[in-house]
Amino acid sequence: MSAGGSASARAAALRAAARKGWWRRVLAWLGVGGRATRRADARAALWSHGAAGEERTARLLAELQAQGWVVWHDLMLYGRRFNLDHVLISPCGTAVVVLDTKAWRRTWTTGLLHGRVYCGPDDRHNQVEKVASYAQAVAGVAGLRPAAVRPLIVVHGSPVAGGFLEVMTPHGLVRVLSPESLVPTLANGAGAADLWRAGALAEQVGRVLSPYVDRR
């Protein structure tokens, strides 16, 4: 599936469900769809906003694909229900990157406060911990060392303080990056290309991943 595909589908489903039935369609046509429709539209807008962020990340990652990285979008892990926005295999064949896209408030800065990640006044640390747990789960199911699977977050909209944060969580270190820092950070962290090793790692990881299916 393309980047943001499941989020876009979720937004469309929310809008459609809010207008199901002939009377709701009439009200929507008249522009008086009611409180439930407005709530559904607001939720759908959040999903669409997230999908747009994932699409922007995918455009950035196209540069890495040209450098030999394997890049997948919108996946789920065998036996689990959470969504993996992007999974990357380094061209040196030694690292898997579990990358999550966030689209946070543009007028607030993302930074660290007492070791926790905040976007403006909002504590977002639980979201960071989730991404670390996703990476740990990928390592476990794929039979890899935890250190071989690296959790990253790229934040669109909200400026990341210094462009780069390193955050400790119970599941390990997470890097939180601005879009401008994403490609240089990944490219500079890759070693010499080893196509055989990278292909073997991609096959090993690919066996436990599949396109994401929203079961809500």
PDB file of N, CA, C and O in Angstrom, residues 162-211:
ATOM      1  N   GLY A 162      16.337  22.149  17.665  1.00  0.00           N
ATOM      2  CA  GLY A 162      17.648  21.713  17.189  1.00  0.00           C
ATOM      3  C   GLY A 162      17.597  20.774  16.007  1.00  0.00           C
ATOM      4  O   GLY A 162      18.643  20.338  15.513  1.00  0.00           O
ATOM      5  N   GLY A 163      16.381  20.415  15.566  1.00  0.00           N
ATOM      6  CA  GLY A 163      16.231  19.519  14.424  1.00  0.00           C
ATOM      7  C   GLY A 163      16.377  18.049  14.754  1.00  0.00           C
ATOM      8  O   GLY A 163      16.141  17.183  13.897  1.00  0.00           O
ATOM      9  N   PHE A 164      16.743  17.737  16.014  1.00  0.00           N
ATOM     10  CA  PHE A 164      17.105  16.356  16.349  1.00  0.00           C
ATOM     11  C   PHE A 164      17.027  16.168  17.852  1.00  0.00           C
ATOM     12  O   PHE A 164      17.671  16.903  18.605  1.00  0.00           O
ATOM     13  N   LEU A 165      16.253  15.200  18.317  1.00  0.00           N
ATOM     14  CA  LEU A 165      16.177  14.861  19.739  1.00  0.00           C
ATOM     15  C   LEU A 165      16.520  13.391  19.923  1.00  0.00           C
ATOM     16  O   LEU A 165      16.159  12.549  19.100  1.00  0.00           O
ATOM     17  N   GLU A 166      17.203  13.070  21.014  1.00  0.00           N
ATOM     18  CA  GLU A 166      17.427  11.681  21.412  1.00  0.00           C
ATOM     19  C   GLU A 166      16.689  11.463  22.724  1.00  0.00           C
ATOM     20  O   GLU A 166      16.914  12.191  23.703  1.00  0.00           O
ATOM     21  N   VAL A 167      15.822  10.465  22.740  1.00  0.00           N
ATOM     22  CA  VAL A 167      14.896  10.279  23.854  1.00  0.00           C
ATOM     23  C   VAL A 167      15.015   8.855  24.386  1.00  0.00           C
ATOM     24  O   VAL A 167      14.883   7.884  23.633  1.00  0.00           O
ATOM     25  N   MET A 168      15.234   8.721  25.683  1.00  0.00           N
ATOM     26  CA  MET A 168      15.270   7.400  26.292  1.00  0.00           C
ATOM     27  C   MET A 168      13.856   6.985  26.712  1.00  0.00           C
ATOM     28  O   MET A 168      13.106   7.780  27.278  1.00  0.00           O
ATOM     29  N   THR A 169      13.508   5.742  26.408  1.00  0.00           N
ATOM     30  CA  THR A 169      12.226   5.172  26.802  1.00  0.00           C
ATOM     31  C   THR A 169      12.485   3.803  27.427  1.00  0.00           C
ATOM     32  O   THR A 169      13.588   3.268  27.311  1.00  0.00           O
ATOM     33  N   PRO A 170      11.479   3.213  28.074  1.00  0.00           N
ATOM     34  CA  PRO A 170      11.673   1.863  28.616  1.00  0.00           C
ATOM     35  C   PRO A 170      12.006   0.829  27.543  1.00  0.00           C
ATOM     36  O   PRO A 170      12.520  -0.251  27.864  1.00  0.00           O
ATOM     37  N   HIS A 171      11.715   1.138  26.283  1.00  0.00           N
ATOM     38  CA  HIS A 171      11.980   0.206  25.183  1.00  0.00           C
ATOM     39  C   HIS A 171      13.231   0.576  24.394  1.00  0.00           C
ATOM     40  O   HIS A 171      13.500  -0.019  23.354  1.00  0.00           O
ATOM     41  N   GLY A 172      13.994   1.553  24.882  1.00  0.00           N
ATOM     42  CA  GLY A 172      15.226   1.929  24.204  1.00  0.00           C
ATOM     43  C   GLY A 172      15.205   3.355  23.700  1.00  0.00           C
ATOM     44  O   GLY A 172      14.262   4.116  23.917  1.00  0.00           O
ATOM     45  N   LEU A 173      16.276   3.705  22.987  1.00  0.00           N
ATOM     46  CA  LEU A 173      16.473   5.061  22.500  1.00  0.00           C
ATOM     47  C   LEU A 173      15.632   5.316  21.248  1.00  0.00           C
ATOM     48  O   LEU A 173      15.572   4.484  20.344  1.00  0.00           O
ATOM     49  N   VAL A 174      15.000   6.490  21.194  1.00  0.00           N
ATOM     50  CA  VAL A 174      14.240   6.918  20.025  1.00  0.00           C
ATOM     51  C   VAL A 174      14.793   8.258  19.569  1.00  0.00           C
ATOM     52  O   VAL A 174      15.033   9.150  20.391  1.00  0.00           O
ATOM     53  N   ARG A 175      14.970   8.406  18.273  1.00  0.00           N
ATOM     54  CA  ARG A 175      15.373   9.696  17.715  1.00  0.00           C
ATOM     55  C   ARG A 175      14.147  10.373  17.108  1.00  0.00           C
ATOM     56  O   ARG A 175      13.396   9.745  16.355  1.00  0.00           O
ATOM     57  N   VAL A 176      13.963  11.624  17.444  1.00  0.00           N
ATOM     58  CA  VAL A 176      12.860  12.440  16.935  1.00  0.00           C
ATOM     59  C   VAL A 176      13.471  13.509  16.041  1.00  0.00           C
ATOM     60  O   VAL A 176      14.298  14.303  16.497  1.00  0.00           O
ATOM     61  N   LEU A 177      13.082  13.533  14.772  1.00  0.00           N
ATOM     62  CA  LEU A 177      13.760  14.352  13.780  1.00  0.00           C
ATOM     63  C   LEU A 177      12.814  15.321  13.092  1.00  0.00           C
ATOM     64  O   LEU A 177      11.620  15.050  12.937  1.00  0.00           O
ATOM     65  N   SER A 178      13.372  16.422  12.643  1.00  0.00           N
ATOM     66  CA  SER A 178      12.660  17.301  11.725  1.00  0.00           C
ATOM     67  C   SER A 178      12.738  16.703  10.327  1.00  0.00           C
ATOM     68  O   SER A 178      13.621  15.871  10.042  1.00  0.00           O
ATOM     69  N   PRO A 179      11.854  17.079   9.403  1.00  0.00           N
ATOM     70  CA  PRO A 179      11.944  16.560   8.033  1.00  0.00           C
ATOM     71  C   PRO A 179      13.298  16.849   7.390  1.00  0.00           C
ATOM     72  O   PRO A 179      13.825  16.022   6.632  1.00  0.00           O
ATOM     73  N   GLU A 180      13.884  18.007   7.708  1.00  0.00           N
ATOM     74  CA  GLU A 180      15.168  18.380   7.109  1.00  0.00           C
ATOM     75  C   GLU A 180      16.313  17.492   7.600  1.00  0.00           C
ATOM     76  O   GLU A 180      17.311  17.312   6.894  1.00  0.00           O
ATOM     77  N   SER A 181      16.158  16.938   8.799  1.00  0.00           N
ATOM     78  CA  SER A 181      17.217  16.096   9.375  1.00  0.00           C
ATOM     79  C   SER A 181      17.079  14.632   9.008  1.00  0.00           C
ATOM     80  O   SER A 181      18.027  13.855   9.186  1.00  0.00           O
ATOM     81  N   LEU A 182      15.906  14.232   8.497  1.00  0.00           N
ATOM     82  CA  LEU A 182      15.622  12.810   8.314  1.00  0.00           C
ATOM     83  C   LEU A 182      16.594  12.132   7.358  1.00  0.00           C
ATOM     84  O   LEU A 182      17.274  11.162   7.727  1.00  0.00           O
ATOM     85  N   VAL A 183      16.656  12.582   6.129  1.00  0.00           N
ATOM     86  CA  VAL A 183      17.491  11.904   5.129  1.00  0.00           C
ATOM     87  C   VAL A 183      18.973  11.987   5.479  1.00  0.00           C
ATOM     88  O   VAL A 183      19.668  10.956   5.429  1.00  0.00           O
ATOM     89  N   PRO A 184      19.524  13.152   5.856  1.00  0.00           N
ATOM     90  CA  PRO A 184      20.937  13.178   6.230  1.00  0.00           C
ATOM     91  C   PRO A 184      21.276  12.246   7.395  1.00  0.00           C
ATOM     92  O   PRO A 184      22.324  11.589   7.379  1.00  0.00           O
ATOM     93  N   THR A 185      20.396  12.176   8.395  1.00  0.00           N
ATOM     94  CA  THR A 185      20.661  11.306   9.543  1.00  0.00           C
ATOM     95  C   THR A 185      20.744   9.845   9.109  1.00  0.00           C
ATOM     96  O   THR A 185      21.661   9.112   9.517  1.00  0.00           O
ATOM     97  N   LEU A 186      19.795   9.415   8.299  1.00  0.00           N
ATOM     98  CA  LEU A 186      19.795   8.028   7.853  1.00  0.00           C
ATOM     99  C   LEU A 186      20.957   7.747   6.907  1.00  0.00           C
ATOM    100  O   LEU A 186      21.642   6.722   7.022  1.00  0.00           O
ATOM    101  N   ALA A 187      21.183   8.638   5.960  1.00  0.00           N
ATOM    102  CA  ALA A 187      22.248   8.417   4.983  1.00  0.00           C
ATOM    103  C   ALA A 187      23.621   8.374   5.641  1.00  0.00           C
ATOM    104  O   ALA A 187      24.464   7.529   5.311  1.00  0.00           O
ATOM    105  N   ASN A 188      23.843   9.254   6.606  1.00  0.00           N
ATOM    106  CA  ASN A 188      25.149   9.297   7.279  1.00  0.00           C
ATOM    107  C   ASN A 188      25.356   8.114   8.213  1.00  0.00           C
ATOM    108  O   ASN A 188      26.490   7.781   8.555  1.00  0.00           O
ATOM    109  N   GLY A 189      24.249   7.486   8.643  1.00  0.00           N
ATOM    110  CA  GLY A 189      24.367   6.356   9.560  1.00  0.00           C
ATOM    111  C   GLY A 189      24.566   5.020   8.878  1.00  0.00           C
ATOM    112  O   GLY A 189      24.819   4.005   9.543  1.00  0.00           O
ATOM    113  N   ALA A 190      24.452   5.000   7.554  1.00  0.00           N
ATOM    114  CA  ALA A 190      24.597   3.734   6.815  1.00  0.00           C
ATOM    115  C   ALA A 190      26.065   3.475   6.488  1.00  0.00           C
ATOM    116  O   ALA A 190      26.809   4.397   6.145  1.00  0.00           O
ATOM    117  N   GLY A 191      26.457   2.225   6.586  1.00  0.00           N
ATOM    118  CA  GLY A 191      27.807   1.842   6.221  1.00  0.00           C
ATOM    119  C   GLY A 191      27.932   1.548   4.738  1.00  0.00           C
ATOM    120  O   GLY A 191      27.057   1.899   3.937  1.00  0.00           O
ATOM    121  N   ALA A 192      29.019   0.889   4.371  1.00  0.00           N
ATOM    122  CA  ALA A 192      29.251   0.541   2.966  1.00  0.00           C
ATOM    123  C   ALA A 192      28.179  -0.425   2.476  1.00  0.00           C
ATOM    124  O   ALA A 192      27.752  -1.328   3.209  1.00  0.00           O
ATOM    125  N   ALA A 193      27.730  -0.225   1.260  1.00  0.00           N
ATOM    126  CA  ALA A 193      26.656  -1.049   0.703  1.00  0.00           C
ATOM    127  C   ALA A 193      27.090  -2.506   0.589  1.00  0.00           C
ATOM    128  O   ALA A 193      28.214  -2.820   0.196  1.00  0.00           O
ATOM    129  N   ASP A 194      26.168  -3.393   0.957  1.00  0.00           N
ATOM    130  CA  ASP A 194      26.366  -4.834   0.820  1.00  0.00           C
ATOM    131  C   ASP A 194      25.039  -5.395   0.319  1.00  0.00           C
ATOM    132  O   ASP A 194      24.137  -5.690   1.108  1.00  0.00           O
ATOM    133  N   LEU A 195      24.902  -5.518  -1.000  1.00  0.00           N
ATOM    134  CA  LEU A 195      23.619  -5.870  -1.598  1.00  0.00           C
ATOM    135  C   LEU A 195      23.143  -7.245  -1.156  1.00  0.00           C
ATOM    136  O   LEU A 195      21.943  -7.454  -0.941  1.00  0.00           O
ATOM    137  N   TRP A 196      24.048  -8.194  -1.012  1.00  0.00           N
ATOM    138  CA  TRP A 196      23.631  -9.546  -0.617  1.00  0.00           C
ATOM    139  C   TRP A 196      23.080  -9.521   0.810  1.00  0.00           C
ATOM    140  O   TRP A 196      21.999 -10.054   1.084  1.00  0.00           O
ATOM    141  N   ARG A 197      23.811  -8.867   1.702  1.00  0.00           N
ATOM    142  CA  ARG A 197      23.380  -8.817   3.097  1.00  0.00           C
ATOM    143  C   ARG A 197      22.072  -8.027   3.244  1.00  0.00           C
ATOM    144  O   ARG A 197      21.177  -8.417   3.997  1.00  0.00           O
ATOM    145  N   ALA A 198      21.964  -6.919   2.504  1.00  0.00           N
ATOM    146  CA  ALA A 198      20.740  -6.119   2.572  1.00  0.00           C
ATOM    147  C   ALA A 198      19.554  -6.899   2.033  1.00  0.00           C
ATOM    148  O   ALA A 198      18.451  -6.839   2.590  1.00  0.00           O
ATOM    149  N   GLY A 199      19.767  -7.649   0.953  1.00  0.00           N
ATOM    150  CA  GLY A 199      18.688  -8.453   0.390  1.00  0.00           C
ATOM    151  C   GLY A 199      18.223  -9.535   1.339  1.00  0.00           C
ATOM    152  O   GLY A 199      17.019  -9.797   1.467  1.00  0.00           O
ATOM    153  N   ALA A 200      19.176 -10.169   2.024  1.00  0.00           N
ATOM    154  CA  ALA A 200      18.825 -11.219   2.980  1.00  0.00           C
ATOM    155  C   ALA A 200      18.047 -10.646   4.153  1.00  0.00           C
ATOM    156  O   ALA A 200      17.065 -11.247   4.627  1.00  0.00           O
ATOM    157  N   LEU A 201      18.451  -9.472   4.634  1.00  0.00           N
ATOM    158  CA  LEU A 201      17.740  -8.836   5.756  1.00  0.00           C
ATOM    159  C   LEU A 201      16.337  -8.413   5.333  1.00  0.00           C
ATOM    160  O   LEU A 201      15.368  -8.609   6.078  1.00  0.00           O
ATOM    161  N   ALA A 202      16.219  -7.871   4.123  1.00  0.00           N
ATOM    162  CA  ALA A 202      14.893  -7.462   3.630  1.00  0.00           C
ATOM    163  C   ALA A 202      13.967  -8.662   3.504  1.00  0.00           C
ATOM    164  O   ALA A 202      12.774  -8.578   3.835  1.00  0.00           O
ATOM    165  N   GLU A 203      14.495  -9.786   3.055  1.00  0.00           N
ATOM    166  CA  GLU A 203      13.673 -10.998   2.935  1.00  0.00           C
ATOM    167  C   GLU A 203      13.238 -11.483   4.313  1.00  0.00           C
ATOM    168  O   GLU A 203      12.073 -11.870   4.510  1.00  0.00           O
ATOM    169  N   GLN A 204      14.143 -11.457   5.277  1.00  0.00           N
ATOM    170  CA  GLN A 204      13.827 -11.908   6.638  1.00  0.00           C
ATOM    171  C   GLN A 204      12.742 -11.046   7.268  1.00  0.00           C
ATOM    172  O   GLN A 204      11.789 -11.560   7.872  1.00  0.00           O
ATOM    173  N   VAL A 205      12.866  -9.737   7.120  1.00  0.00           N
ATOM    174  CA  VAL A 205      11.883  -8.829   7.710  1.00  0.00           C
ATOM    175  C   VAL A 205      10.579  -8.856   6.922  1.00  0.00           C
ATOM    176  O   VAL A 205       9.481  -8.839   7.496  1.00  0.00           O
ATOM    177  N   GLY A 206      10.694  -8.913   5.601  1.00  0.00           N
ATOM    178  CA  GLY A 206       9.503  -8.896   4.760  1.00  0.00           C
ATOM    179  C   GLY A 206       8.567 -10.063   5.024  1.00  0.00           C
ATOM    180  O   GLY A 206       7.346  -9.936   4.828  1.00  0.00           O
ATOM    181  N   ARG A 207       9.104 -11.176   5.491  1.00  0.00           N
ATOM    182  CA  ARG A 207       8.259 -12.350   5.760  1.00  0.00           C
ATOM    183  C   ARG A 207       7.269 -12.116   6.893  1.00  0.00           C
ATOM    184  O   ARG A 207       6.247 -12.803   6.970  1.00  0.00           O
ATOM    185  N   VAL A 208       7.560 -11.184   7.798  1.00  0.00           N
ATOM    186  CA  VAL A 208       6.682 -10.974   8.960  1.00  0.00           C
ATOM    187  C   VAL A 208       5.851  -9.699   8.831  1.00  0.00           C
ATOM    188  O   VAL A 208       5.171  -9.299   9.775  1.00  0.00           O
ATOM    189  N   LEU A 209       5.896  -9.062   7.658  1.00  0.00           N
ATOM    190  CA  LEU A 209       5.137  -7.837   7.424  1.00  0.00           C
ATOM    191  C   LEU A 209       4.112  -8.050   6.326  1.00  0.00           C
ATOM    192  O   LEU A 209       4.300  -8.876   5.436  1.00  0.00           O
ATOM    193  N   SER A 210       3.036  -7.305   6.393  1.00  0.00           N
ATOM    194  CA  SER A 210       2.015  -7.337   5.345  1.00  0.00           C
ATOM    195  C   SER A 210       1.351  -5.975   5.273  1.00  0.00           C
ATOM    196  O   SER A 210       1.483  -5.166   6.201  1.00  0.00           O
ATOM    197  N   PRO A 211       0.641  -5.663   4.169  1.00  0.00           N
ATOM    198  CA  PRO A 211      -0.046  -4.380   4.089  1.00  0.00           C
ATOM    199  C   PRO A 211      -1.018  -4.204   5.258  1.00  0.00           C
ATOM    200  O   PRO A 211      -1.698  -5.153   5.663  1.00  0.00           O
TER     201      PRO A 211
END
